[in-house]
């Protein structure tokens, strides 16, 4: 059974760094794309970017290029989303999702709430 | 960038009624080499992650009730719920996966019971 389990909620201050995780199991991790999606409070879904674990090919939406880093650790079948300098506007729920076919994202994590507040 | 728009923003219907949600892309998402439309529909209930309903514009995901159907091609697409049930209350998003890396979602359509 495919599982996508994200790390727990975080509360951080502006200027701090953060890395959240997305642990997957039940499929061949290197072979399928993993994406990250942002949902700000009360708002819609925003595509952030995706990574192909097999070769770490990473593609960012222009809106998020340079703002976050997407990475993977194949040895523990986990993907990451990282910020070096958090801003209050990064407050959101972040979802990871895996595509079992092409780039159709059919398995989603439960979401990680990130709150950035002074 | 491909911009996705949806209409209406919200709708409220009685149980058993047909719900129709429209999605329009600013550019075609039809890949003429394989004749596939790179368009999906997601359902998101409060406090839950999105759930894939439809992909390739009209292919129903496994386990999705057959009252959900997708249609359209090129730039204009429709999600239809043939007989609205209480458990269908949610926000529905269309999503284009044609234009990498800038995949985009529509703004969402909220469906309620009248």
Tab-separated table of N, CA and C in Angstrom, chain B residues 26-75:
chain	number	residue	atom	x	y	z
B	26	UNK	N	-5.848	29.174	-20.527
B	26	UNK	CA	-5.489	30.284	-21.424
B	26	UNK	C	-4.784	29.802	-22.691
B	27	UNK	N	-4.293	28.580	-22.649
B	27	UNK	CA	-3.695	27.943	-23.821
B	27	UNK	C	-4.167	26.497	-23.861
B	28	UNK	N	-4.115	25.908	-25.027
B	28	UNK	CA	-4.516	24.519	-25.152
B	28	UNK	C	-3.623	23.614	-24.307
B	29	UNK	N	-4.251	22.622	-23.660
B	29	UNK	CA	-3.505	21.608	-22.904
B	29	UNK	C	-3.599	20.257	-23.600
B	30	UNK	N	-3.967	20.295	-24.871
B	30	UNK	CA	-4.030	19.082	-25.675
B	30	UNK	C	-2.680	18.828	-26.322
B	31	UNK	N	-2.118	17.661	-26.035
B	31	UNK	CA	-0.899	17.224	-26.683
B	31	UNK	C	-1.295	16.478	-27.954
B	32	UNK	N	-1.044	17.094	-29.084
B	32	UNK	CA	-1.518	16.504	-30.342
B	32	UNK	C	-0.734	15.243	-30.724
B	33	UNK	N	0.412	15.027	-30.114
B	33	UNK	CA	1.185	13.834	-30.446
B	33	UNK	C	0.563	12.565	-29.873
B	34	UNK	N	-0.133	12.692	-28.747
B	34	UNK	CA	-0.798	11.521	-28.161
B	34	UNK	C	-2.296	11.728	-27.983
B	35	UNK	N	-2.772	12.891	-28.420
B	35	UNK	CA	-4.199	13.227	-28.350
B	35	UNK	C	-4.740	13.167	-26.920
B	36	UNK	N	-3.918	13.556	-25.971
B	36	UNK	CA	-4.357	13.582	-24.573
B	36	UNK	C	-4.416	15.017	-24.064
B	37	UNK	N	-5.469	15.302	-23.337
B	37	UNK	CA	-5.593	16.578	-22.657
B	37	UNK	C	-5.009	16.456	-21.256
B	38	UNK	N	-4.031	17.312	-20.956
B	38	UNK	CA	-3.302	17.230	-19.686
B	38	UNK	C	-4.046	18.042	-18.619
B	39	UNK	N	-5.220	17.530	-18.271
B	39	UNK	CA	-6.135	18.247	-17.391
B	39	UNK	C	-6.708	17.274	-16.369
B	40	UNK	N	-6.619	17.654	-15.104
B	40	UNK	CA	-7.153	16.834	-14.020
B	40	UNK	C	-8.134	17.651	-13.185
B	41	UNK	N	-8.942	16.940	-12.448
B	41	UNK	CA	-9.859	17.547	-11.487
B	41	UNK	C	-9.587	16.955	-10.103
B	42	UNK	N	-9.563	17.841	-9.107
B	42	UNK	CA	-9.378	17.425	-7.725
B	42	UNK	C	-10.553	17.905	-6.884
B	43	UNK	N	-10.850	17.131	-5.875
B	43	UNK	CA	-11.858	17.477	-4.873
B	43	UNK	C	-11.133	17.703	-3.539
B	44	UNK	N	-11.467	18.779	-2.853
B	44	UNK	CA	-10.884	19.003	-1.535
B	44	UNK	C	-11.978	19.313	-0.525
B	45	UNK	N	-12.112	18.429	0.445
B	45	UNK	CA	-13.047	18.652	1.542
B	45	UNK	C	-12.340	19.373	2.677
B	46	UNK	N	-13.091	20.094	3.513
B	46	UNK	CA	-12.462	20.869	4.595
B	46	UNK	C	-11.548	20.008	5.457
B	47	UNK	N	-10.343	20.518	5.686
B	47	UNK	CA	-9.406	19.835	6.556
B	47	UNK	C	-8.746	18.612	5.954
B	48	UNK	N	-8.956	18.404	4.660
B	48	UNK	CA	-8.381	17.228	3.996
B	48	UNK	C	-7.480	17.649	2.837
B	49	UNK	N	-6.552	16.758	2.438
B	49	UNK	CA	-5.780	17.053	1.225
B	49	UNK	C	-6.643	16.877	-0.014
B	50	UNK	N	-6.203	17.401	-1.131
B	50	UNK	CA	-6.937	17.173	-2.384
B	50	UNK	C	-6.992	15.685	-2.728
B	51	UNK	N	-8.047	15.337	-3.430
B	51	UNK	CA	-8.245	13.965	-3.906
B	51	UNK	C	-8.408	14.015	-5.415
B	52	UNK	N	-7.623	13.220	-6.123
B	52	UNK	CA	-7.739	13.156	-7.575
B	52	UNK	C	-9.042	12.476	-7.971
B	53	UNK	N	-9.824	13.157	-8.806
B	53	UNK	CA	-11.073	12.582	-9.313
B	53	UNK	C	-10.937	12.112	-10.760
B	54	UNK	N	-10.401	12.979	-11.591
B	54	UNK	CA	-10.384	12.801	-13.041
B	54	UNK	C	-9.007	13.194	-13.561
B	55	UNK	N	-8.480	12.440	-14.513
B	55	UNK	CA	-7.256	12.831	-15.199
B	55	UNK	C	-7.421	12.577	-16.688
B	56	UNK	N	-6.472	13.092	-17.476
B	56	UNK	CA	-6.624	13.091	-18.940
B	56	UNK	C	-8.006	13.617	-19.338
B	57	UNK	N	-8.487	14.559	-18.567
B	57	UNK	CA	-9.742	15.287	-18.793
B	57	UNK	C	-10.998	14.462	-18.572
B	58	UNK	N	-10.920	13.155	-18.777
B	58	UNK	CA	-12.158	12.379	-18.722
B	58	UNK	C	-12.007	10.986	-18.110
B	59	UNK	N	-10.815	10.632	-17.666
B	59	UNK	CA	-10.592	9.314	-17.067
B	59	UNK	C	-10.824	9.377	-15.565
B	60	UNK	N	-11.764	8.603	-15.096
B	60	UNK	CA	-12.090	8.602	-13.683
B	60	UNK	C	-11.056	7.804	-12.900
B	61	UNK	N	-10.586	8.373	-11.818
B	61	UNK	CA	-9.638	7.680	-10.949
B	61	UNK	C	-10.338	6.489	-10.291
B	62	UNK	N	-9.580	5.439	-10.031
B	62	UNK	CA	-10.113	4.261	-9.363
B	62	UNK	C	-10.770	4.626	-8.037
B	63	UNK	N	-11.970	4.112	-7.832
B	63	UNK	CA	-12.674	4.351	-6.582
B	63	UNK	C	-13.564	5.579	-6.580
B	64	UNK	N	-13.491	6.379	-7.618
B	64	UNK	CA	-14.326	7.575	-7.708
B	64	UNK	C	-15.714	7.181	-8.216
B	65	UNK	N	-16.764	7.616	-7.542
B	65	UNK	CA	-18.120	7.240	-7.980
B	65	UNK	C	-18.402	7.681	-9.405
B	66	UNK	N	-19.207	6.888	-10.099
B	66	UNK	CA	-19.443	7.189	-11.513
B	66	UNK	C	-20.382	8.367	-11.737
B	67	UNK	N	-20.867	8.983	-10.667
B	67	UNK	CA	-21.638	10.226	-10.855
B	67	UNK	C	-20.715	11.397	-11.220
B	68	UNK	N	-19.414	11.200	-11.040
B	68	UNK	CA	-18.441	12.215	-11.443
B	68	UNK	C	-17.955	11.909	-12.862
B	69	UNK	N	-18.006	12.914	-13.732
B	69	UNK	CA	-17.479	12.732	-15.077
B	69	UNK	C	-16.812	14.009	-15.554
B	70	UNK	N	-15.840	13.841	-16.425
B	70	UNK	CA	-15.127	14.971	-16.998
B	70	UNK	C	-15.222	14.943	-18.507
B	71	UNK	N	-15.245	16.137	-19.093
B	71	UNK	CA	-15.319	16.236	-20.546
B	71	UNK	C	-14.591	17.494	-20.992
B	72	UNK	N	-14.436	17.599	-22.304
B	72	UNK	CA	-13.809	18.783	-22.880
B	72	UNK	C	-12.495	18.467	-23.548
B	73	UNK	N	-11.988	19.460	-24.266
B	73	UNK	CA	-10.723	19.295	-24.972
B	73	UNK	C	-10.151	20.665	-25.326
B	74	UNK	N	-8.834	20.697	-25.422
B	74	UNK	CA	-8.184	21.941	-25.839
B	74	UNK	C	-8.089	22.948	-24.711
B	75	UNK	N	-9.054	23.851	-24.641
B	75	UNK	CA	-9.042	24.891	-23.602
B	75	UNK	C	-10.282	24.906	-22.725
